[in-house]
Coordinates of C-alpha atoms in Angstrom, one line a residue:
S11 CA -15.7 -12.8 6.6
I12 CA -14.9 -9.4 5.3
V13 CA -16.7 -6.1 6.8
P14 CA -16.3 -3.2 4.6
C15 CA -16.3 0.2 6.2
N16 CA -16.3 3.9 5.0
V17 CA -12.8 4.8 6.1
S18 CA -12.9 8.6 6.0
D19 CA -15.4 8.4 9.0
H20 CA -13.3 7.7 12.1
R21 CA -16.5 7.0 14.0
A22 CA -17.7 4.4 11.3
I23 CA -14.2 2.8 11.5
L24 CA -14.3 2.6 15.3
C25 CA -17.7 1.3 15.4
T26 CA -17.1 -1.6 13.1
I27 CA -13.8 -2.6 14.6
L28 CA -15.6 -2.8 17.9
T29 CA -18.5 -4.8 16.7
N30 CA -16.8 -7.1 14.5
T31 CA -13.4 -7.8 16.3
S32 CA -12.1 -11.3 16.9
K33 CA -9.0 -12.3 18.4
D34 CA -8.2 -13.8 15.1
G35 CA -9.2 -10.7 13.0
W36 CA -7.1 -8.5 10.8
L37 CA -7.4 -4.9 9.4
V38 CA -6.9 -4.6 5.6
H39 CA -6.9 -1.0 4.1
S40 CA -6.5 -1.2 0.4
A41 CA -8.2 1.8 -0.7
G42 CA -6.3 3.7 -3.8
V43 CA -7.1 6.4 -6.2
L44 CA -5.0 7.6 -9.0
A45 CA -4.9 11.4 -10.1
D46 CA -1.8 11.5 -12.0
A47 CA -0.3 14.6 -13.6
L48 CA 3.5 15.7 -13.8
L49 CA 4.7 17.7 -10.8
H50 CA 3.8 21.3 -12.2
N51 CA 0.4 20.2 -13.3
Q52 CA -0.4 18.5 -9.8
T53 CA -3.6 20.5 -8.1
Q54 CA -4.9 20.5 -4.6
S55 CA -8.0 18.9 -5.9
G56 CA -5.6 15.8 -7.2
M57 CA -3.8 15.7 -4.1
Q58 CA -6.6 15.6 -1.9
R59 CA -8.4 13.0 -4.0
V60 CA -5.1 10.7 -3.7
W61 CA -4.6 11.4 -0.1
G62 CA -8.2 11.0 1.2
P63 CA -8.7 7.4 0.5
K64 CA -5.1 6.6 1.1
A65 CA -3.1 8.6 3.8
H66 CA -6.0 10.2 5.7
A67 CA -8.0 7.0 5.9
A68 CA -5.0 5.2 7.2
W69 CA -4.5 7.4 9.8
H70 CA -8.2 7.3 10.9
L71 CA -7.7 3.3 11.0
H72 CA -4.3 4.1 13.0
A73 CA -6.2 6.1 15.7
S74 CA -8.9 3.3 16.0
A75 CA -6.5 0.5 16.2
V76 CA -4.6 2.1 19.0
V77 CA -8.2 1.8 20.8
T78 CA -8.5 -2.1 20.0
S79 CA -4.9 -3.4 19.2
Q80 CA -6.2 -5.1 15.9
P81 CA -3.5 -6.0 13.7
F82 CA -3.0 -4.2 10.2
T83 CA -2.1 -4.8 6.7
V84 CA -2.1 -1.8 4.6
F85 CA -1.7 -2.0 0.8
S86 CA 0.9 0.5 -0.1
S87 CA 2.5 0.6 -3.4
V88 CA 5.8 0.2 -5.1
A89 CA 5.7 3.9 -6.1
A90 CA 6.5 4.7 -2.4
L91 CA 9.8 2.6 -3.2
L92 CA 10.5 3.6 -6.9
G93 CA 8.5 6.5 -7.5
G94 CA 6.7 7.1 -10.8
P95 CA 6.2 9.5 -13.6
G96 CA 3.5 11.8 -12.7
Q97 CA 2.8 9.9 -9.3
A98 CA 4.1 12.5 -6.9
N99 CA 0.9 12.4 -5.1
Y100 CA 0.4 8.5 -5.2
A101 CA 4.2 7.8 -4.0
S102 CA 3.8 10.2 -1.2
A103 CA 0.3 9.0 0.2
N104 CA 1.7 5.2 0.1
S105 CA 5.1 6.4 1.7
C106 CA 2.9 7.7 4.7
L107 CA 1.2 4.2 4.9
D108 CA 5.0 2.6 5.3
V109 CA 5.7 5.2 7.9
L110 CA 2.3 4.5 9.8
A111 CA 3.1 0.6 9.8
K112 CA 6.6 1.4 11.6
Q113 CA 5.0 3.7 14.0
W114 CA 2.0 0.9 14.6
Q115 CA 5.0 -1.5 15.3
D116 CA 6.7 1.0 17.5
L117 CA 3.5 1.0 19.5
G118 CA 3.7 -2.9 20.1
L119 CA 0.9 -3.4 17.4
A120 CA 1.1 -5.9 14.8
A121 CA 1.3 -4.3 11.4
V122 CA 2.7 -4.3 7.9
S123 CA 2.6 -2.0 5.0
V124 CA 2.9 -4.1 1.5
Q125 CA 4.1 -2.2 -1.3
W126 CA 2.5 -3.8 -4.2
G127 CA 3.4 -3.7 -7.8
A128 CA 0.8 -4.1 -10.6
W129 CA -1.5 -7.1 -10.4
A130 CA -2.5 -8.7 -13.6
G131 CA -5.9 -9.0 -14.9
V132 CA -7.4 -6.5 -12.3
G133 CA -6.4 -3.1 -10.6
M134 CA -5.3 0.5 -11.1
A135 CA -2.6 -0.6 -13.8
V136 CA -4.9 -2.9 -15.6
D137 CA -7.4 -0.1 -15.9
S138 CA -5.1 2.7 -16.7
G139 CA -3.6 0.5 -19.5
V140 CA 0.0 0.7 -18.3
L141 CA 1.0 -2.8 -17.8
G142 CA 3.0 -3.0 -21.0
Q143 CA 4.7 0.3 -20.2
L144 CA 5.7 -1.3 -16.8
E145 CA 7.0 -4.3 -18.6
T146 CA 9.5 -2.3 -20.4
Q147 CA 10.8 -1.1 -17.2
A148 CA 11.6 -4.5 -16.0
L149 CA 8.5 -4.7 -13.7
K150 CA 6.4 -7.7 -14.2
A151 CA 2.6 -8.1 -13.1
I152 CA 1.8 -10.0 -10.1
W153 CA -0.6 -13.0 -10.8
D154 CA -3.4 -13.9 -8.1
T155 CA -1.6 -16.9 -6.9
M156 CA 1.7 -15.4 -6.4
G157 CA 0.1 -12.2 -4.7
L158 CA -1.8 -14.3 -2.4
T159 CA 1.0 -16.5 -1.4
A160 CA 3.1 -13.4 -0.8
L161 CA 0.4 -11.8 1.5
E162 CA 0.1 -15.0 3.6
S163 CA 3.9 -14.9 3.9
I164 CA 4.1 -11.4 5.0
T165 CA 1.3 -11.4 7.5
L166 CA 3.4 -14.1 9.4
L167 CA 6.5 -12.0 9.0
S168 CA 4.9 -8.5 10.0
P169 CA 6.0 -8.6 13.8
S170 CA 9.3 -7.8 12.9
I171 CA 9.2 -6.2 9.2
P172 CA 7.0 -3.2 9.0
V173 CA 7.3 -2.7 5.1
V174 CA 7.6 -5.2 2.2
A175 CA 7.7 -4.7 -1.2
V176 CA 6.1 -7.4 -3.8
V177 CA 7.3 -6.7 -7.2
P178 CA 8.4 -9.4 -9.8
F179 CA 11.5 -7.8 -11.4
D180 CA 13.0 -8.8 -14.7
W181 CA 16.4 -8.2 -12.9
A182 CA 18.3 -9.0 -16.3
M183 CA 16.6 -6.2 -17.9
L184 CA 16.9 -4.0 -15.3
V185 CA 20.6 -4.2 -14.7
A186 CA 21.2 -3.8 -18.5
S187 CA 18.9 -0.7 -18.4
M188 CA 21.4 0.8 -16.0
A189 CA 24.6 0.0 -18.0
G190 CA 27.2 2.6 -16.8
A191 CA 24.8 3.7 -14.0
E192 CA 25.4 3.0 -10.3
V193 CA 23.0 -0.2 -9.6
P194 CA 20.4 1.0 -6.8
S195 CA 20.7 -1.5 -3.5
L196 CA 16.9 -2.8 -3.3

């Protein structure tokens, strides 16, 4: 079963977790909002719009989970790993999720942050029309079957790995675009 909750309200989270917990339960935080702008055009409002549902909400979940010891999966973004044009606010908010997953594991809680690439068919990349642009940068879209298989595998690994990236790269294109440049170790 899936139980939605307003993750901006710490009391609502705690109440939802306490009334819906099972030993097989797993918390999943998948909220995300975009407010893209080049760094010099970023505003406080744009930062808050992105950070609220992503980083602040994850912090509220963290505080509630410590009480209940529920395992977590937070949906981060490949923007935290690779960055993205106009996405300083989004990349940094997702990086917070990655750090929180590590902190949860340090507390002995099962947790993992999944740095998702763009999904095909649905999601923010589709809504904003950037899938084609991403493909020119060697980043392919994640199809439902691929993503769900990855998520199932990741939740089995989470006791030992706090952050996992799921991004289908076109490696030949990526390496060719770096001709003469130092290839990063991903």
